[in-house]
């Protein structure tokens, strides 16, 4: 099924081709971006990746496979022990991150969509990664530490990005399952950003801890579909959000705040129904950046490497419908889009490599394959 978002992009593409009249749509990739792009390896509908301390890469594939890629030997191994994944639409295997003390405890955290009573929902599990000599490994002792509540029908807006902060807290983006109102419902953990201890228990200083139940997990509410979380050098968490038509957002995430969806948005519903803009309801936290037209943000790093010194502290956001990589410049509590690189592919995931290179995963089209891309400084 083609989403409204893809249809509008397709329409825009057709307009470009129709008006190009001799090749502008097929022009060579823009030069002078400051990096060279290398196609490294292909994966089946890859969704997320993370580096191991030995420079190998764990890559998730939406169908439920966990791959281990070795850039030095250019070989891809398999990691067994992934739980059964419900793969349909936007749902499937999601994120993979390492515990901050992975070097000693070997704990890996994964997110994925599972089926159950009421439909489907994301789950987060942790397991020990046991590597073998053949270039693969296994997840052992897997335990589910979190679930979306309640499960819903449909196959959209799971979110399921996960990230650890420098204090060892686990953050999860839990999207509203395309049902709008759960984002404001404190008896659901949908449309929220959740903060947990590394074992899935609730920290006592969460803003709604005293309410108990799933409310206690919630750090912020009023979100739509979040596919990117990142921490800046001060430890501040930022999240981008796939908004409705004309309403993609970058938000500074503040304890207990309500970001307003679906009551307010600077965009409007894809069926044309208007949504009041943020300025009409100042009690809701407004985005720091709004995109119209949308970029369809997916994947997010705040760069801390040395290979691109001019970009230290900048954010990099992948763009699905915009087929781009978006560079964000931060200035304290403010942020702006500083640059947009036309990648001519749907970008699903962004990661910083051990040597400071920027790595991307191309979104796999249905039945197709997605490239793992490495960005390095342009020669000369
Ligand atoms: Ca990642
Ligand atoms: Ca609006």
Tab-separated table of C-alpha atoms and ligand atoms in Angstrom:
chain	number	residue	atom	x	y	z
A	1	UNK	CA	0.000	0.000	0.000
A	2	UNK	CA	1.334	3.439	-0.927
A	3	UNK	CA	0.955	6.017	1.826
A	4	UNK	CA	-0.353	9.545	1.236
A	5	UNK	CA	3.130	10.768	1.998
A	6	UNK	CA	4.658	8.573	-0.744
A	7	UNK	CA	1.914	9.550	-3.191
A	8	UNK	CA	2.600	13.250	-2.738
A	9	UNK	CA	6.333	12.674	-3.179
A	10	UNK	CA	5.653	10.582	-6.285
A	11	UNK	CA	3.508	13.409	-7.643
A	12	UNK	CA	6.281	15.918	-6.937
A	13	UNK	CA	8.790	13.644	-8.688
A	14	UNK	CA	6.569	13.362	-11.758
A	15	UNK	CA	6.301	17.162	-11.865
A	16	UNK	CA	10.086	17.455	-11.708
A	17	UNK	CA	10.535	14.930	-14.516
A	18	UNK	CA	7.833	16.584	-16.610
A	19	UNK	CA	9.367	20.043	-16.196
A	20	UNK	CA	12.953	18.886	-16.422
A	21	UNK	CA	12.773	18.550	-20.195
A	22	UNK	CA	16.236	17.283	-20.817
A	23	UNK	CA	17.764	15.911	-17.731
A	24	UNK	CA	17.627	18.070	-14.602
A	25	UNK	CA	15.910	15.203	-12.754
A	26	UNK	CA	18.780	12.924	-13.744
A	27	UNK	CA	21.575	15.397	-13.068
A	28	UNK	CA	24.707	14.011	-11.446
A	29	UNK	CA	24.756	14.106	-7.636
A	30	UNK	CA	25.665	17.532	-6.361
A	31	UNK	CA	29.385	18.006	-5.837
A	32	UNK	CA	30.949	19.994	-3.053
A	33	UNK	CA	28.950	18.343	-0.269
A	34	UNK	CA	32.196	17.824	1.653
A	35	UNK	CA	32.000	14.054	1.632
A	36	UNK	CA	32.312	11.101	-0.701
A	37	UNK	CA	29.691	8.349	-0.541
A	38	UNK	CA	30.769	4.709	-0.767
A	39	UNK	CA	28.310	1.841	-1.275
A	40	UNK	CA	29.552	-0.750	1.234
A	41	UNK	CA	27.084	-3.642	1.456
A	42	UNK	CA	23.445	-4.483	0.821
A	43	UNK	CA	20.790	-5.529	3.301
A	44	UNK	CA	17.137	-6.557	3.038
A	45	UNK	CA	14.928	-3.700	4.241
A	46	UNK	CA	17.460	-2.592	6.893
A	47	UNK	CA	16.073	-0.465	9.710
A	48	UNK	CA	18.848	0.248	12.216
A	49	UNK	CA	22.504	-0.356	12.996
A	50	UNK	CA	25.026	0.057	15.786
A	51	UNK	CA	28.787	-0.501	16.022
A	52	UNK	CA	30.424	-3.072	18.296
A	53	UNK	CA	33.700	-2.119	20.036
A	54	UNK	CA	35.546	-4.333	17.495
A	55	UNK	CA	34.314	-2.050	14.653
A	56	UNK	CA	31.809	-4.580	13.352
A	57	UNK	CA	28.215	-3.497	12.746
A	58	UNK	CA	24.961	-4.997	13.963
A	59	UNK	CA	22.251	-4.340	11.351
A	60	UNK	CA	18.545	-5.108	11.793
A	61	UNK	CA	16.388	-6.187	8.863
A	62	UNK	CA	12.654	-5.575	9.148
A	63	UNK	CA	11.723	-9.208	8.478
A	64	UNK	CA	13.390	-10.186	11.760
A	65	UNK	CA	17.004	-10.941	10.861
A	66	UNK	CA	19.928	-9.551	12.851
A	67	UNK	CA	23.111	-9.278	10.771
A	68	UNK	CA	26.707	-8.779	11.818
A	69	UNK	CA	28.747	-6.980	9.161
A	70	UNK	CA	32.537	-6.861	9.230
A	71	UNK	CA	33.758	-3.856	7.184
A	72	UNK	CA	37.380	-5.100	7.315
A	73	UNK	CA	36.630	-8.506	5.778
A	74	UNK	CA	33.486	-7.399	3.914
A	75	UNK	CA	31.460	-10.340	5.152
A	76	UNK	CA	27.982	-10.518	6.662
A	77	UNK	CA	27.211	-13.024	9.414
A	78	UNK	CA	23.942	-13.976	11.075
A	79	UNK	CA	22.957	-13.543	14.726
A	80	UNK	CA	20.373	-16.078	15.905
A	81	UNK	CA	17.930	-15.805	18.794
A	82	UNK	CA	15.826	-12.854	17.620
A	83	UNK	CA	12.231	-13.337	18.834
A	84	UNK	CA	9.380	-13.782	16.358
A	85	UNK	CA	8.781	-10.446	14.625
A	86	UNK	CA	5.448	-9.297	13.139
A	87	UNK	CA	6.606	-7.767	9.851
A	88	UNK	CA	3.991	-5.837	7.859
A	89	UNK	CA	3.721	-2.235	6.699
A	90	UNK	CA	5.919	-0.028	8.886
A	91	UNK	CA	6.214	-2.788	11.490
A	92	UNK	CA	8.945	-5.346	11.983
A	93	UNK	CA	12.371	-5.575	13.539
A	94	UNK	CA	13.336	-2.103	14.709
A	95	UNK	CA	16.295	-0.763	16.610
A	96	UNK	CA	19.436	-2.261	18.107
A	97	UNK	CA	21.702	-0.537	20.663
A	98	UNK	CA	24.394	-1.630	23.102
A	99	UNK	CA	24.194	-1.302	26.871
A	100	UNK	CA	26.610	1.458	28.020
A	101	UNK	CA	28.647	-1.271	29.810
A	102	UNK	CA	28.496	-3.668	26.856
A	103	UNK	CA	32.245	-4.291	27.047
A	104	UNK	CA	31.741	-6.151	30.317
A	105	UNK	CA	28.084	-7.315	30.284
A	106	UNK	CA	27.624	-7.998	26.502
A	107	UNK	CA	24.023	-6.779	26.717
A	108	UNK	CA	22.278	-5.793	23.486
A	109	UNK	CA	18.849	-4.111	23.389
A	110	UNK	CA	16.444	-4.603	20.498
A	111	UNK	CA	12.986	-3.290	19.582
A	112	UNK	CA	10.517	-5.127	17.377
A	113	UNK	CA	6.824	-5.454	16.622
A	114	UNK	CA	5.009	-8.434	18.138
A	115	UNK	CA	1.477	-9.709	17.621
A	116	UNK	CA	-0.844	-10.332	20.569
A	117	UNK	CA	-4.239	-9.584	22.071
A	118	UNK	CA	-5.727	-6.568	20.316
A	119	UNK	CA	-3.328	-6.457	17.375
A	120	UNK	CA	0.317	-5.496	17.329
A	121	UNK	CA	2.702	-3.420	19.363
A	122	UNK	CA	6.382	-2.727	19.870
A	123	UNK	CA	8.419	-4.547	22.466
A	124	UNK	CA	11.922	-3.925	23.778
A	125	UNK	CA	14.060	-6.863	24.854
A	126	UNK	CA	17.619	-7.330	26.052
A	127	UNK	CA	19.916	-10.304	25.629
A	128	UNK	CA	23.572	-11.269	25.864
A	129	UNK	CA	25.356	-11.249	22.508
A	130	UNK	CA	27.603	-14.300	22.190
A	131	UNK	CA	29.884	-14.001	19.164
A	132	UNK	CA	31.161	-17.082	17.334
A	133	UNK	CA	34.259	-17.743	15.235
A	134	UNK	CA	32.374	-17.856	11.928
A	135	UNK	CA	31.473	-14.162	11.857
A	136	UNK	CA	28.059	-14.455	13.477
A	137	UNK	CA	26.636	-15.069	16.909
A	138	UNK	CA	23.560	-15.587	19.063
A	139	UNK	CA	21.334	-13.638	21.446
A	140	UNK	CA	21.120	-15.577	24.710
A	141	UNK	CA	18.983	-15.159	27.814
A	142	UNK	CA	16.577	-12.824	26.049
A	143	UNK	CA	14.070	-11.035	28.267
A	144	UNK	CA	11.326	-8.610	27.229
A	145	UNK	CA	11.577	-5.517	29.425
A	146	UNK	CA	8.934	-3.226	27.873
A	147	UNK	CA	5.830	-3.316	25.688
A	148	UNK	CA	3.520	-0.833	24.001
A	149	UNK	CA	0.174	-0.704	25.830
A	150	UNK	CA	-2.402	-1.267	24.413
A	151	UNK	CA	-1.793	-3.252	21.231
A	152	UNK	CA	-3.664	-1.878	18.199
A	153	UNK	CA	-4.644	-2.936	14.700
A	154	UNK	CA	-2.900	-1.546	11.630
A	155	UNK	CA	0.779	-1.536	10.789
A	156	UNK	CA	1.812	2.102	11.144
A	157	UNK	CA	3.525	4.461	13.593
A	158	UNK	CA	5.321	2.168	16.009
A	159	UNK	CA	8.297	4.448	16.647
A	160	UNK	CA	10.510	2.027	18.589
A	161	UNK	CA	13.750	3.999	18.519
A	162	UNK	CA	15.820	3.227	21.613
A	163	UNK	CA	18.784	5.075	23.106
A	164	UNK	CA	20.835	5.144	26.301
A	165	UNK	CA	21.839	8.423	27.902
A	166	UNK	CA	25.124	9.029	29.720
A	167	UNK	CA	23.469	8.242	33.066
A	168	UNK	CA	22.554	4.764	31.784
A	169	UNK	CA	18.833	5.469	31.410
A	170	UNK	CA	16.991	3.782	28.529
A	171	UNK	CA	14.809	5.964	26.283
A	172	UNK	CA	12.143	4.586	23.937
A	173	UNK	CA	10.075	6.411	21.326
A	174	UNK	CA	6.575	4.947	21.344
A	175	UNK	CA	4.425	6.316	18.519
A	176	UNK	CA	0.618	6.710	18.423
A	177	UNK	CA	-0.168	3.803	16.040
A	178	UNK	CA	-1.974	6.191	13.632
A	179	UNK	CA	-4.799	6.542	16.136
A	180	UNK	CA	-4.144	10.186	17.140
A	181	UNK	CA	-5.799	10.343	20.590
A	182	UNK	CA	-3.574	7.823	22.421
A	183	UNK	CA	-0.883	10.539	22.351
A	184	UNK	CA	-2.875	12.441	25.020
A	185	UNK	CA	-4.114	9.376	26.945
A	186	UNK	CA	-2.049	8.766	30.084
A	187	UNK	CA	-3.410	5.205	30.410
A	188	UNK	CA	-1.567	4.308	27.183
A	189	UNK	CA	2.163	4.544	26.564
A	190	UNK	CA	1.523	5.356	22.872
A	191	UNK	CA	2.455	8.763	21.466
A	192	UNK	CA	4.998	9.148	24.264
A	193	UNK	CA	8.697	9.172	24.976
A	194	UNK	CA	9.410	6.655	27.716
A	195	UNK	CA	12.345	6.659	30.163
A	196	UNK	CA	13.324	3.482	32.023
A	197	UNK	CA	16.183	1.943	33.964
A	198	UNK	CA	18.262	-0.581	32.030
A	199	UNK	CA	16.178	-3.487	33.405
A	200	UNK	CA	12.895	-1.882	32.317
A	201	UNK	CA	11.881	-0.641	35.759
A	202	UNK	CA	10.695	2.935	36.289
A	203	UNK	CA	13.086	5.559	37.704
A	204	UNK	CA	11.648	7.287	40.786
A	205	UNK	CA	12.330	10.730	39.295
A	206	UNK	CA	10.159	10.251	36.200
A	207	UNK	CA	7.627	13.124	35.987
A	208	UNK	CA	4.522	10.925	36.356
A	209	UNK	CA	6.050	8.208	38.558
A	210	UNK	CA	3.530	8.804	41.351
A	211	UNK	CA	0.625	7.860	39.051
A	212	UNK	CA	1.901	4.285	38.670
A	213	UNK	CA	1.001	1.986	35.783
A	214	UNK	CA	2.232	2.902	32.318
A	215	UNK	CA	1.936	6.620	33.208
A	216	UNK	CA	5.000	6.166	35.388
A	217	UNK	CA	7.086	5.273	32.314
A	218	UNK	CA	6.246	8.513	30.497
A	219	UNK	CA	8.753	11.367	30.160
A	220	UNK	CA	6.860	13.397	27.519
A	221	UNK	CA	3.516	13.083	25.695
A	222	UNK	CA	1.638	14.426	22.677
A	223	UNK	CA	3.883	12.853	20.035
A	224	UNK	CA	3.000	11.385	16.634
A	225	UNK	CA	5.721	9.208	15.053
A	226	UNK	CA	9.286	9.477	16.353
A	227	UNK	CA	12.024	7.637	14.438
A	228	UNK	CA	15.019	9.473	15.887
A	229	UNK	CA	16.406	10.274	19.355
A	230	UNK	CA	19.820	11.818	20.042
A	231	UNK	CA	21.702	13.445	22.914
A	232	UNK	CA	23.806	16.578	22.542
A	233	UNK	CA	27.138	17.197	24.294
A	234	UNK	CA	25.277	18.613	27.327
A	235	UNK	CA	23.214	15.437	27.677
A	236	UNK	CA	20.051	17.139	26.413
A	237	UNK	CA	17.790	14.774	24.471
A	238	UNK	CA	16.357	15.867	21.109
A	239	UNK	CA	13.754	13.992	19.072
A	240	UNK	CA	12.505	14.498	15.570
A	241	UNK	CA	8.948	13.582	14.744
A	242	UNK	CA	7.223	12.587	11.544
A	243	UNK	CA	4.273	14.930	11.647
A	244	UNK	CA	1.100	15.185	9.581
A	245	UNK	CA	1.121	16.969	6.191
A	246	UNK	CA	3.498	19.915	6.438
A	247	UNK	CA	4.267	19.270	10.097
A	248	UNK	CA	7.530	17.375	10.587
A	249	UNK	CA	9.273	18.552	13.758
A	250	UNK	CA	12.488	18.694	15.723
A	251	UNK	CA	11.767	18.913	19.453
A	252	UNK	CA	13.846	19.659	22.507
A	253	UNK	CA	12.587	17.046	24.955
A	254	UNK	CA	11.830	18.458	28.398
A	255	UNK	CA	10.694	16.513	31.432
A	256	UNK	CA	6.907	16.170	31.674
A	257	UNK	CA	6.135	18.380	28.664
A	258	UNK	CA	3.172	17.861	26.323
A	259	UNK	CA	4.034	18.394	22.644
A	260	UNK	CA	0.391	18.789	21.657
A	261	UNK	CA	-0.410	16.138	19.061
A	262	UNK	CA	-3.155	15.663	17.862
A	263	UNK	CA	-4.634	18.840	19.405
A	264	UNK	CA	-2.099	21.137	17.738
A	265	UNK	CA	0.412	20.788	14.907
A	266	UNK	CA	1.913	23.215	12.434
A	267	UNK	CA	0.812	20.708	9.794
A	268	UNK	CA	-2.633	19.362	8.951
A	269	UNK	CA	-4.054	15.855	8.534
A	270	UNK	CA	-3.310	14.078	5.249
A	271	UNK	CA	-7.068	13.851	4.572
A	272	UNK	CA	-7.142	17.662	4.493
A	273	UNK	CA	-8.664	18.196	7.952
A	274	UNK	CA	-6.960	21.184	9.542
A	275	UNK	CA	-5.161	20.987	12.895
A	276	UNK	CA	-4.771	24.252	14.860
A	277	UNK	CA	-1.173	25.501	14.760
A	278	UNK	CA	1.053	25.525	17.824
A	279	UNK	CA	0.779	29.274	18.447
A	280	UNK	CA	-2.964	28.899	19.202
A	281	UNK	CA	-2.252	26.781	22.286
A	282	UNK	CA	0.874	28.014	24.044
A	283	UNK	CA	0.411	25.497	26.887
A	284	UNK	CA	1.749	22.833	24.505
A	285	UNK	CA	5.468	22.740	23.761
A	286	UNK	CA	6.160	24.013	20.235
A	287	UNK	CA	8.743	22.425	17.940
A	288	UNK	CA	12.150	24.073	17.601
A	289	UNK	CA	12.132	23.313	13.856
A	290	UNK	CA	9.084	22.621	11.650
A	291	UNK	CA	9.378	21.281	8.092
A	292	UNK	CA	6.855	22.108	5.374
A	293	UNK	CA	7.191	20.417	2.958
A	294	UNK	CA	8.043	17.464	5.121
A	295	UNK	CA	11.375	15.602	5.099
A	296	UNK	CA	10.074	12.337	6.671
A	297	UNK	CA	12.840	12.133	9.279
A	298	UNK	CA	14.313	8.741	10.219
A	299	UNK	CA	17.560	8.092	12.069
A	300	UNK	CA	19.434	10.755	14.029
A	301	UNK	CA	22.911	11.340	15.369
A	302	UNK	CA	24.510	14.365	16.953
A	303	UNK	CA	28.016	14.151	15.568
A	304	UNK	CA	30.953	13.897	17.959
A	305	UNK	CA	33.738	12.602	15.722
A	306	UNK	CA	36.995	14.076	14.434
A	307	UNK	CA	36.804	13.109	10.753
A	308	UNK	CA	34.471	16.046	9.966
A	309	UNK	CA	35.717	18.629	12.501
A	310	UNK	CA	33.509	21.431	11.139
A	311	UNK	CA	30.431	19.352	11.926
A	312	UNK	CA	31.185	18.498	15.545
A	313	UNK	CA	28.017	19.036	17.567
A	314	UNK	CA	25.801	19.126	14.464
A	315	UNK	CA	22.815	16.847	14.061
A	316	UNK	CA	22.351	14.570	11.056
A	317	UNK	CA	18.836	13.385	10.227
A	318	UNK	CA	17.974	10.907	7.500
A	319	UNK	CA	15.138	11.796	5.144
A	320	UNK	CA	12.832	9.133	3.691
A	321	UNK	CA	10.448	10.966	1.313
A	322	UNK	CA	12.962	13.832	0.966
A	323	UNK	CA	15.711	11.341	-0.014
A	324	UNK	CA	18.201	13.455	1.836
A	325	UNK	CA	20.532	13.869	4.765
A	326	UNK	CA	19.695	16.970	6.795
A	327	UNK	CA	22.389	18.749	8.819
A	328	UNK	CA	21.180	20.555	11.928
A	329	UNK	CA	23.099	23.360	13.643
A	330	UNK	CA	22.353	23.832	17.334
A	331	UNK	CA	22.657	27.059	19.324
A	332	UNK	CA	21.814	26.288	22.954
A	333	UNK	CA	18.080	25.602	23.093
A	334	UNK	CA	17.626	26.580	19.455
A	335	UNK	CA	18.312	24.675	16.266
A	336	UNK	CA	17.980	25.164	12.517
A	337	UNK	CA	18.440	23.224	9.303
A	338	UNK	CA	21.922	24.280	8.205
A	339	UNK	CA	22.293	22.155	5.066
A	340	UNK	CA	20.513	19.479	3.088
A	341	UNK	CA	22.413	16.858	1.118
A	342	UNK	CA	20.493	15.288	-1.759
A	343	UNK	CA	21.183	11.564	-1.405
A	344	UNK	CA	18.716	10.453	-4.115
A	345	UNK	CA	17.729	7.518	-1.887
A	346	UNK	CA	15.414	7.123	1.085
A	347	UNK	CA	17.632	7.372	4.183
A	348	UNK	CA	16.399	5.245	7.087
A	349	UNK	CA	19.243	5.282	9.609
A	350	UNK	CA	22.300	7.371	10.512
A	351	UNK	CA	25.226	6.231	12.654
A	352	UNK	CA	28.664	7.549	13.568
A	353	UNK	CA	31.481	5.051	12.989
A	354	UNK	CA	34.436	4.462	15.317
A	355	UNK	CA	36.765	6.511	13.061
A	356	UNK	CA	34.270	9.378	12.779
A	357	UNK	CA	32.877	8.423	9.369
A	358	UNK	CA	29.118	8.858	8.974
A	359	UNK	CA	27.250	5.690	8.001
A	360	UNK	CA	23.779	5.541	6.492
A	361	UNK	CA	21.272	2.798	5.747
A	362	UNK	CA	19.134	3.149	2.666
A	363	UNK	CA	15.538	2.165	3.252
A	364	UNK	CA	14.744	-1.139	1.553
A	365	UNK	CA	11.838	-0.902	-0.830
A	366	UNK	CA	9.366	-3.799	-0.725
A	367	UNK	CA	11.229	-6.902	-1.798
A	368	UNK	CA	14.255	-4.782	-2.611
A	369	UNK	CA	17.559	-4.136	-0.959
A	370	UNK	CA	19.067	-1.227	0.885
A	371	UNK	CA	22.651	-0.079	0.757
A	372	UNK	CA	24.884	0.497	3.731
A	373	UNK	CA	26.672	3.748	2.822
A	374	UNK	CA	29.849	5.252	4.276
A	375	UNK	CA	30.491	8.998	4.102
A	376	UNK	CA	34.115	10.133	4.321
A	377	UNK	CA	35.729	13.539	3.693
A	378	UNK	CA	36.044	14.413	0.025
A	379	UNK	CA	39.604	14.039	-1.268
A	380	UNK	CA	41.570	17.140	-2.121
B	1	LIG	CA1	21.780	3.270	15.335
B	2	LIG	CA1	-2.016	23.123	11.579
